[in-house]
């Protein structure tokens, strides 16, 4: 009997895993099936570049099916639920697909309805740039922007690409400056965190960049509701932030499917072992990328680093061997800071983003935690790497799955 | 590991003043930690939250988030912010003797 590996989701994580397994599994023994609700694969880091006209939605959209290897069966359908106890998924039309091993790669998405009042002003004075249509609508809105207060807002953590709201803020400052409108606009960065970023060394650097660009930062702001008519964000402790244009990152949650299957936490993320990436509740279920509840960043680079170790572990589980490969929370991202410069950060569960050089000590060539032209070019080059190397599950030269301390330096004055 | 003494109780803490061993926690310790957080008196509502957080920690190994506390029906988020002003998840965890909640990146 053929054994079955099933992958739910053909985004970054699911596509990489399908490519790994098509190379590493014996095709006479194993079949690989991938299920997704549609065939549009967005290069999600590109969403950030749409509102300011740096790119278009067409340029960052491809077909999911094009990136799945030959021999993998691709089903386009909604999934009603996962029956983990019975090792099967039920499709929307009632069809039942059984599996021996399941990989959940269903991602995360914005849920604006979680915040009272947010939908009242949706796509009128309140916008997002975490969806294709949201980014396009915001681009239209910004064309007609005449001045006023722009609030860039994070509703609740965790969010996908945690640095994207900061990048949007830097872009807004830069682009309004180029349009000679910066003096008619106030930019406010509103966050539920106590600083611009979660980890102290990077928070200080990024906070200083906000300050030198005259961007007001409102911290520890836990939004209770939005009064769209009065254009105000109102927090649980009764503080208010007024806006003319609100660019928000709504609450991020896992797919509804996870809730329907009773497999998620309060944000519909799947409880996952920190290091082995196995579901905490089901032996033959593994989880990758944004769908996990791990305290690592929800970012494509993380799914990429996880993929190699996850493939190793699934292969061991298939052979009934103990799991070995250990994910360390490695994350790597470029942060656009405007004016064609970017910061690069590289970190894991235990080591926060530090200054230094990457990937090699001294020669770099990329500086860590410091705006540079080269990092910006790196970010632009990453789109090519994404489509041509990363999705295919190939190793990126010199960047291992586990974080390396080479080139990293602790700041001279340790942060409290 | 640094230690802290309140009355006769001595317990281990981390760099941010969070207890690292919940077995050293007592109600008197909670009252003293609450005072440090600017909460003069722990009411029945406070204790209900503290007990819920300790139960969650025992079952899951982590302090619950504000969203989870709200969903549990123990207290609404609005009231939680009223009785633990500032960062309620962190403050309540500290008073309950739990390790500092793991922030996400």
PDB file of C-alpha atoms in Angstrom, chain A residues 80-313:
ATOM      1  CA  UNK A  80     -13.824  21.727   6.208  1.00  0.00           C
ATOM      2  CA  UNK A  81     -11.786  20.227   9.021  1.00  0.00           C
ATOM      3  CA  UNK A  82      -8.905  18.035  10.072  1.00  0.00           C
ATOM      4  CA  UNK A  83      -9.890  14.815  11.816  1.00  0.00           C
ATOM      5  CA  UNK A  84      -6.565  14.304  13.589  1.00  0.00           C
ATOM      6  CA  UNK A  85      -7.789  11.311  15.571  1.00  0.00           C
ATOM      7  CA  UNK A  86      -8.777   9.580  12.315  1.00  0.00           C
ATOM      8  CA  UNK A  87      -5.713  10.837  10.336  1.00  0.00           C
ATOM      9  CA  UNK A  88      -7.889  12.416   7.640  1.00  0.00           C
ATOM     10  CA  UNK A  89      -9.042  15.784   6.353  1.00  0.00           C
ATOM     11  CA  UNK A  90     -12.550  16.473   5.144  1.00  0.00           C
ATOM     12  CA  UNK A  91     -12.869  18.755   2.108  1.00  0.00           C
ATOM     13  CA  UNK A  92     -15.682  21.292   1.641  1.00  0.00           C
ATOM     14  CA  UNK A  93     -17.553  18.920  -0.690  1.00  0.00           C
ATOM     15  CA  UNK A  94     -17.416  16.135   1.912  1.00  0.00           C
ATOM     16  CA  UNK A  95     -14.591  14.176   0.286  1.00  0.00           C
ATOM     17  CA  UNK A  96     -12.291  12.515   2.806  1.00  0.00           C
ATOM     18  CA  UNK A  97      -8.522  12.423   2.277  1.00  0.00           C
ATOM     19  CA  UNK A  98      -6.579  10.168   4.603  1.00  0.00           C
ATOM     20  CA  UNK A  99      -2.901  10.580   5.483  1.00  0.00           C
ATOM     21  CA  UNK A 100      -0.074   8.818   7.279  1.00  0.00           C
ATOM     22  CA  UNK A 101       1.679  12.107   8.004  1.00  0.00           C
ATOM     23  CA  UNK A 102       0.260  15.632   7.909  1.00  0.00           C
ATOM     24  CA  UNK A 103       2.135  18.918   7.632  1.00  0.00           C
ATOM     25  CA  UNK A 104       0.092  21.983   8.562  1.00  0.00           C
ATOM     26  CA  UNK A 105       1.256  25.050   6.638  1.00  0.00           C
ATOM     27  CA  UNK A 106      -1.949  27.085   6.739  1.00  0.00           C
ATOM     28  CA  UNK A 107      -0.318  30.364   7.734  1.00  0.00           C
ATOM     29  CA  UNK A 108      -1.739  33.390   9.511  1.00  0.00           C
ATOM     30  CA  UNK A 109      -3.996  36.185   8.371  1.00  0.00           C
ATOM     31  CA  UNK A 110      -5.447  39.480   9.515  1.00  0.00           C
ATOM     32  CA  UNK A 111      -8.826  39.500  11.274  1.00  0.00           C
ATOM     33  CA  UNK A 112     -10.077  43.114  11.436  1.00  0.00           C
ATOM     34  CA  UNK A 113     -13.452  42.023  12.863  1.00  0.00           C
ATOM     35  CA  UNK A 114     -11.681  41.191  16.147  1.00  0.00           C
ATOM     36  CA  UNK A 115     -11.409  44.911  16.982  1.00  0.00           C
ATOM     37  CA  UNK A 116     -14.716  46.720  17.580  1.00  0.00           C
ATOM     38  CA  UNK A 117     -15.185  49.613  15.144  1.00  0.00           C
ATOM     39  CA  UNK A 118     -12.307  48.701  12.824  1.00  0.00           C
ATOM     40  CA  UNK A 119     -14.593  47.605   9.985  1.00  0.00           C
ATOM     41  CA  UNK A 120     -16.696  50.800  10.283  1.00  0.00           C
ATOM     42  CA  UNK A 121     -13.987  52.797   8.561  1.00  0.00           C
ATOM     43  CA  UNK A 122     -12.522  49.920   6.538  1.00  0.00           C
ATOM     44  CA  UNK A 123     -10.978  51.096   3.252  1.00  0.00           C
ATOM     45  CA  UNK A 124     -12.390  54.582   3.928  1.00  0.00           C
ATOM     46  CA  UNK A 125     -10.078  56.014   6.579  1.00  0.00           C
ATOM     47  CA  UNK A 126      -8.774  52.645   7.843  1.00  0.00           C
ATOM     48  CA  UNK A 127      -6.456  50.489   5.715  1.00  0.00           C
ATOM     49  CA  UNK A 128      -4.153  47.486   5.901  1.00  0.00           C
ATOM     50  CA  UNK A 129      -1.209  46.431   3.754  1.00  0.00           C
ATOM     51  CA  UNK A 130      -1.136  42.747   4.770  1.00  0.00           C
ATOM     52  CA  UNK A 131      -3.463  41.611   1.980  1.00  0.00           C
ATOM     53  CA  UNK A 132      -3.264  42.020  -1.791  1.00  0.00           C
ATOM     54  CA  UNK A 133      -6.469  44.057  -2.065  1.00  0.00           C
ATOM     55  CA  UNK A 134      -5.617  46.042   1.086  1.00  0.00           C
ATOM     56  CA  UNK A 135      -2.216  47.095  -0.250  1.00  0.00           C
ATOM     57  CA  UNK A 136      -3.753  48.081  -3.608  1.00  0.00           C
ATOM     58  CA  UNK A 137      -6.573  50.080  -1.945  1.00  0.00           C
ATOM     59  CA  UNK A 138      -4.030  51.888   0.239  1.00  0.00           C
ATOM     60  CA  UNK A 139      -1.938  52.791  -2.816  1.00  0.00           C
ATOM     61  CA  UNK A 140      -5.029  54.465  -4.312  1.00  0.00           C
ATOM     62  CA  UNK A 141      -5.770  56.296  -1.054  1.00  0.00           C
ATOM     63  CA  UNK A 142      -2.203  57.591  -0.706  1.00  0.00           C
ATOM     64  CA  UNK A 143      -2.282  59.062  -4.225  1.00  0.00           C
ATOM     65  CA  UNK A 144      -4.910  61.546  -3.011  1.00  0.00           C
ATOM     66  CA  UNK A 145      -3.413  62.153   0.422  1.00  0.00           C
ATOM     67  CA  UNK A 146      -3.554  65.867   1.203  1.00  0.00           C
ATOM     68  CA  UNK A 147      -1.997  65.917   4.675  1.00  0.00           C
ATOM     69  CA  UNK A 148      -3.058  65.249   8.260  1.00  0.00           C
ATOM     70  CA  UNK A 149      -2.219  62.596  10.827  1.00  0.00           C
ATOM     71  CA  UNK A 150      -1.153  59.171   9.583  1.00  0.00           C
ATOM     72  CA  UNK A 151      -1.254  56.588  12.377  1.00  0.00           C
ATOM     73  CA  UNK A 152       0.643  53.357  11.714  1.00  0.00           C
ATOM     74  CA  UNK A 153      -0.738  50.863  14.184  1.00  0.00           C
ATOM     75  CA  UNK A 154      -0.148  47.343  15.488  1.00  0.00           C
ATOM     76  CA  UNK A 155      -3.274  45.911  17.126  1.00  0.00           C
ATOM     77  CA  UNK A 156      -1.887  42.923  18.986  1.00  0.00           C
ATOM     78  CA  UNK A 157       1.166  40.664  18.808  1.00  0.00           C
ATOM     79  CA  UNK A 158       2.231  38.304  17.322  1.00  0.00           C
ATOM     80  CA  UNK A 159       2.015  39.621  13.759  1.00  0.00           C
ATOM     81  CA  UNK A 160       3.494  38.398  10.510  1.00  0.00           C
ATOM     82  CA  UNK A 161       6.735  40.141   9.592  1.00  0.00           C
ATOM     83  CA  UNK A 162       6.986  42.067  12.890  1.00  0.00           C
ATOM     84  CA  UNK A 163       9.126  44.813  11.362  1.00  0.00           C
ATOM     85  CA  UNK A 164       6.827  45.630   8.432  1.00  0.00           C
ATOM     86  CA  UNK A 165       4.884  48.363  10.313  1.00  0.00           C
ATOM     87  CA  UNK A 166       8.189  50.122  11.076  1.00  0.00           C
ATOM     88  CA  UNK A 167       9.243  49.830   7.434  1.00  0.00           C
ATOM     89  CA  UNK A 168       5.900  51.285   6.355  1.00  0.00           C
ATOM     90  CA  UNK A 169       6.476  54.196   8.755  1.00  0.00           C
ATOM     91  CA  UNK A 170       9.961  54.899   7.359  1.00  0.00           C
ATOM     92  CA  UNK A 171       8.626  54.708   3.790  1.00  0.00           C
ATOM     93  CA  UNK A 172       5.783  57.110   4.636  1.00  0.00           C
ATOM     94  CA  UNK A 173       8.271  59.613   6.058  1.00  0.00           C
ATOM     95  CA  UNK A 174      10.540  59.302   3.040  1.00  0.00           C
ATOM     96  CA  UNK A 175       7.823  59.435   0.383  1.00  0.00           C
ATOM     97  CA  UNK A 176       5.907  62.325   1.919  1.00  0.00           C
ATOM     98  CA  UNK A 177       9.235  64.155   2.076  1.00  0.00           C
ATOM     99  CA  UNK A 178       9.869  63.508  -1.626  1.00  0.00           C
ATOM    100  CA  UNK A 179       6.385  64.806  -2.410  1.00  0.00           C
ATOM    101  CA  UNK A 180       7.166  67.961  -0.379  1.00  0.00           C
ATOM    102  CA  UNK A 181       4.269  67.136   1.957  1.00  0.00           C
ATOM    103  CA  UNK A 182       6.084  66.036   5.076  1.00  0.00           C
ATOM    104  CA  UNK A 183       5.396  69.333   6.891  1.00  0.00           C
ATOM    105  CA  UNK A 184       1.666  68.900   6.312  1.00  0.00           C
ATOM    106  CA  UNK A 185       1.627  65.400   7.750  1.00  0.00           C
ATOM    107  CA  UNK A 186       2.115  64.072  11.236  1.00  0.00           C
ATOM    108  CA  UNK A 187       3.213  60.428  11.477  1.00  0.00           C
ATOM    109  CA  UNK A 188       2.443  58.476  14.649  1.00  0.00           C
ATOM    110  CA  UNK A 189       3.635  54.935  15.355  1.00  0.00           C
ATOM    111  CA  UNK A 190       1.223  53.189  17.752  1.00  0.00           C
ATOM    112  CA  UNK A 191       2.273  49.868  19.288  1.00  0.00           C
ATOM    113  CA  UNK A 192       1.109  47.539  22.082  1.00  0.00           C
ATOM    114  CA  UNK A 193       4.790  46.914  22.892  1.00  0.00           C
ATOM    115  CA  UNK A 194       6.832  49.011  25.303  1.00  0.00           C
ATOM    116  CA  UNK A 195       9.236  50.117  22.546  1.00  0.00           C
ATOM    117  CA  UNK A 196       9.657  50.163  18.764  1.00  0.00           C
ATOM    118  CA  UNK A 197      10.692  46.477  18.782  1.00  0.00           C
ATOM    119  CA  UNK A 198      10.581  43.587  21.216  1.00  0.00           C
ATOM    120  CA  UNK A 199      14.280  43.058  21.811  1.00  0.00           C
ATOM    121  CA  UNK A 200      16.257  45.788  23.625  1.00  0.00           C
ATOM    122  CA  UNK A 201      19.319  46.388  21.399  1.00  0.00           C
ATOM    123  CA  UNK A 202      17.283  46.571  18.181  1.00  0.00           C
ATOM    124  CA  UNK A 203      14.500  48.521  19.931  1.00  0.00           C
ATOM    125  CA  UNK A 204      16.956  51.259  20.841  1.00  0.00           C
ATOM    126  CA  UNK A 205      18.380  51.527  17.310  1.00  0.00           C
ATOM    127  CA  UNK A 206      14.948  51.525  15.671  1.00  0.00           C
ATOM    128  CA  UNK A 207      13.513  53.914  18.267  1.00  0.00           C
ATOM    129  CA  UNK A 208      16.325  56.376  17.517  1.00  0.00           C
ATOM    130  CA  UNK A 209      15.522  56.165  13.784  1.00  0.00           C
ATOM    131  CA  UNK A 210      11.877  57.049  14.505  1.00  0.00           C
ATOM    132  CA  UNK A 211      12.903  59.957  16.673  1.00  0.00           C
ATOM    133  CA  UNK A 212      15.344  61.477  14.200  1.00  0.00           C
ATOM    134  CA  UNK A 213      12.567  61.405  11.582  1.00  0.00           C
ATOM    135  CA  UNK A 214      10.169  63.288  13.912  1.00  0.00           C
ATOM    136  CA  UNK A 215       7.833  60.298  14.166  1.00  0.00           C
ATOM    137  CA  UNK A 216       5.863  60.266  17.388  1.00  0.00           C
ATOM    138  CA  UNK A 217       5.760  56.858  19.102  1.00  0.00           C
ATOM    139  CA  UNK A 218       2.882  55.792  21.339  1.00  0.00           C
ATOM    140  CA  UNK A 219       3.818  52.652  23.293  1.00  0.00           C
ATOM    141  CA  UNK A 220       1.947  50.165  25.522  1.00  0.00           C
ATOM    142  CA  UNK A 221      -1.215  51.000  23.588  1.00  0.00           C
ATOM    143  CA  UNK A 222      -3.666  48.085  23.785  1.00  0.00           C
ATOM    144  CA  UNK A 223      -6.541  49.116  21.550  1.00  0.00           C
ATOM    145  CA  UNK A 224     -10.033  48.418  22.909  1.00  0.00           C
ATOM    146  CA  UNK A 225     -12.009  49.902  20.017  1.00  0.00           C
ATOM    147  CA  UNK A 226     -11.914  52.342  17.146  1.00  0.00           C
ATOM    148  CA  UNK A 227     -14.327  55.237  16.763  1.00  0.00           C
ATOM    149  CA  UNK A 228     -14.244  55.456  12.977  1.00  0.00           C
ATOM    150  CA  UNK A 229     -16.578  58.480  12.790  1.00  0.00           C
ATOM    151  CA  UNK A 230     -14.451  60.510  15.209  1.00  0.00           C
ATOM    152  CA  UNK A 231     -11.269  58.926  13.762  1.00  0.00           C
ATOM    153  CA  UNK A 232      -9.863  57.818  17.084  1.00  0.00           C
ATOM    154  CA  UNK A 233      -8.116  54.756  18.459  1.00  0.00           C
ATOM    155  CA  UNK A 234      -9.190  54.159  22.068  1.00  0.00           C
ATOM    156  CA  UNK A 235      -7.156  51.969  24.427  1.00  0.00           C
ATOM    157  CA  UNK A 236      -8.291  49.774  27.327  1.00  0.00           C
ATOM    158  CA  UNK A 237      -6.771  52.320  29.706  1.00  0.00           C
ATOM    159  CA  UNK A 238      -8.771  55.129  28.054  1.00  0.00           C
ATOM    160  CA  UNK A 239      -6.034  56.828  26.062  1.00  0.00           C
ATOM    161  CA  UNK A 240      -6.880  58.142  22.597  1.00  0.00           C
ATOM    162  CA  UNK A 241      -4.917  58.599  19.372  1.00  0.00           C
ATOM    163  CA  UNK A 242      -6.573  60.682  16.665  1.00  0.00           C
ATOM    164  CA  UNK A 243      -5.923  59.985  12.988  1.00  0.00           C
ATOM    165  CA  UNK A 244      -6.922  61.135   9.527  1.00  0.00           C
ATOM    166  CA  UNK A 245      -5.566  57.978   7.933  1.00  0.00           C
ATOM    167  CA  UNK A 246      -5.125  54.790   9.941  1.00  0.00           C
ATOM    168  CA  UNK A 247      -2.803  52.130   8.541  1.00  0.00           C
ATOM    169  CA  UNK A 248      -3.347  49.231  10.901  1.00  0.00           C
ATOM    170  CA  UNK A 249      -2.097  45.703  11.268  1.00  0.00           C
ATOM    171  CA  UNK A 250      -5.244  43.984  12.581  1.00  0.00           C
ATOM    172  CA  UNK A 251      -5.083  40.991  14.919  1.00  0.00           C
ATOM    173  CA  UNK A 252      -3.260  38.118  13.199  1.00  0.00           C
ATOM    174  CA  UNK A 253      -4.756  34.661  13.627  1.00  0.00           C
ATOM    175  CA  UNK A 254      -4.351  31.210  12.180  1.00  0.00           C
ATOM    176  CA  UNK A 255      -6.820  29.822   9.658  1.00  0.00           C
ATOM    177  CA  UNK A 256     -10.468  29.223  10.674  1.00  0.00           C
ATOM    178  CA  UNK A 257      -9.890  25.597   9.700  1.00  0.00           C
ATOM    179  CA  UNK A 258      -7.669  25.194  12.774  1.00  0.00           C
ATOM    180  CA  UNK A 259     -10.485  26.387  15.042  1.00  0.00           C
ATOM    181  CA  UNK A 260     -13.056  24.186  13.277  1.00  0.00           C
ATOM    182  CA  UNK A 261     -10.716  21.239  13.858  1.00  0.00           C
ATOM    183  CA  UNK A 262     -10.278  22.208  17.531  1.00  0.00           C
ATOM    184  CA  UNK A 263      -6.495  22.159  17.076  1.00  0.00           C
ATOM    185  CA  UNK A 264      -5.554  25.754  17.933  1.00  0.00           C
ATOM    186  CA  UNK A 265      -4.899  28.094  20.842  1.00  0.00           C
ATOM    187  CA  UNK A 266      -6.841  31.324  21.448  1.00  0.00           C
ATOM    188  CA  UNK A 267      -5.349  32.809  18.249  1.00  0.00           C
ATOM    189  CA  UNK A 268      -5.975  29.615  16.224  1.00  0.00           C
ATOM    190  CA  UNK A 269      -2.235  28.832  16.159  1.00  0.00           C
ATOM    191  CA  UNK A 270      -1.282  25.180  16.509  1.00  0.00           C
ATOM    192  CA  UNK A 271       0.607  24.260  19.711  1.00  0.00           C
ATOM    193  CA  UNK A 272       3.963  23.056  18.365  1.00  0.00           C
ATOM    194  CA  UNK A 273       7.117  21.688  19.956  1.00  0.00           C
ATOM    195  CA  UNK A 274       9.742  24.475  20.042  1.00  0.00           C
ATOM    196  CA  UNK A 275      12.545  22.400  18.551  1.00  0.00           C
ATOM    197  CA  UNK A 276      11.141  19.342  16.746  1.00  0.00           C
ATOM    198  CA  UNK A 277       8.191  21.214  15.118  1.00  0.00           C
ATOM    199  CA  UNK A 278       5.887  18.293  15.872  1.00  0.00           C
ATOM    200  CA  UNK A 279       2.333  19.078  16.991  1.00  0.00           C
ATOM    201  CA  UNK A 280       2.159  18.842  20.767  1.00  0.00           C
ATOM    202  CA  UNK A 281      -1.004  16.762  20.523  1.00  0.00           C
ATOM    203  CA  UNK A 282      -0.660  14.474  17.519  1.00  0.00           C
ATOM    204  CA  UNK A 283       2.329  12.241  16.769  1.00  0.00           C
ATOM    205  CA  UNK A 284       1.867  12.192  12.990  1.00  0.00           C
ATOM    206  CA  UNK A 285       1.218  15.934  12.590  1.00  0.00           C
ATOM    207  CA  UNK A 286       3.957  18.528  12.045  1.00  0.00           C
ATOM    208  CA  UNK A 287       3.594  22.296  11.712  1.00  0.00           C
ATOM    209  CA  UNK A 288       5.635  24.900   9.809  1.00  0.00           C
ATOM    210  CA  UNK A 289       5.760  28.681   9.484  1.00  0.00           C
ATOM    211  CA  UNK A 290       3.099  31.159  10.578  1.00  0.00           C
ATOM    212  CA  UNK A 291       0.633  28.403  11.578  1.00  0.00           C
ATOM    213  CA  UNK A 292       2.706  27.475  14.661  1.00  0.00           C
ATOM    214  CA  UNK A 293       2.362  29.019  18.120  1.00  0.00           C
ATOM    215  CA  UNK A 294       6.167  29.302  18.432  1.00  0.00           C
ATOM    216  CA  UNK A 295       7.741  32.487  19.828  1.00  0.00           C
ATOM    217  CA  UNK A 296       9.849  32.839  16.666  1.00  0.00           C
ATOM    218  CA  UNK A 297       9.047  35.511  14.062  1.00  0.00           C
ATOM    219  CA  UNK A 298       6.224  34.852  11.647  1.00  0.00           C
ATOM    220  CA  UNK A 299       8.311  35.344   8.510  1.00  0.00           C
ATOM    221  CA  UNK A 300       9.295  33.528   5.334  1.00  0.00           C
ATOM    222  CA  UNK A 301      12.908  33.250   6.416  1.00  0.00           C
ATOM    223  CA  UNK A 302      11.781  31.342   9.511  1.00  0.00           C
ATOM    224  CA  UNK A 303       9.734  28.869   7.427  1.00  0.00           C
ATOM    225  CA  UNK A 304      12.813  28.426   5.242  1.00  0.00           C
ATOM    226  CA  UNK A 305      15.112  27.716   8.208  1.00  0.00           C
ATOM    227  CA  UNK A 306      12.516  25.386   9.741  1.00  0.00           C
ATOM    228  CA  UNK A 307      11.999  23.458   6.516  1.00  0.00           C
ATOM    229  CA  UNK A 308      15.355  21.681   6.415  1.00  0.00           C
ATOM    230  CA  UNK A 309      15.103  20.556  10.044  1.00  0.00           C
ATOM    231  CA  UNK A 310      11.441  19.647   9.670  1.00  0.00           C
ATOM    232  CA  UNK A 311      12.107  17.488   6.611  1.00  0.00           C
ATOM    233  CA  UNK A 312      14.767  15.652   8.598  1.00  0.00           C
ATOM    234  CA  UNK A 313      12.379  15.056  11.493  1.00  0.00           C
TER     235      UNK A 313
END
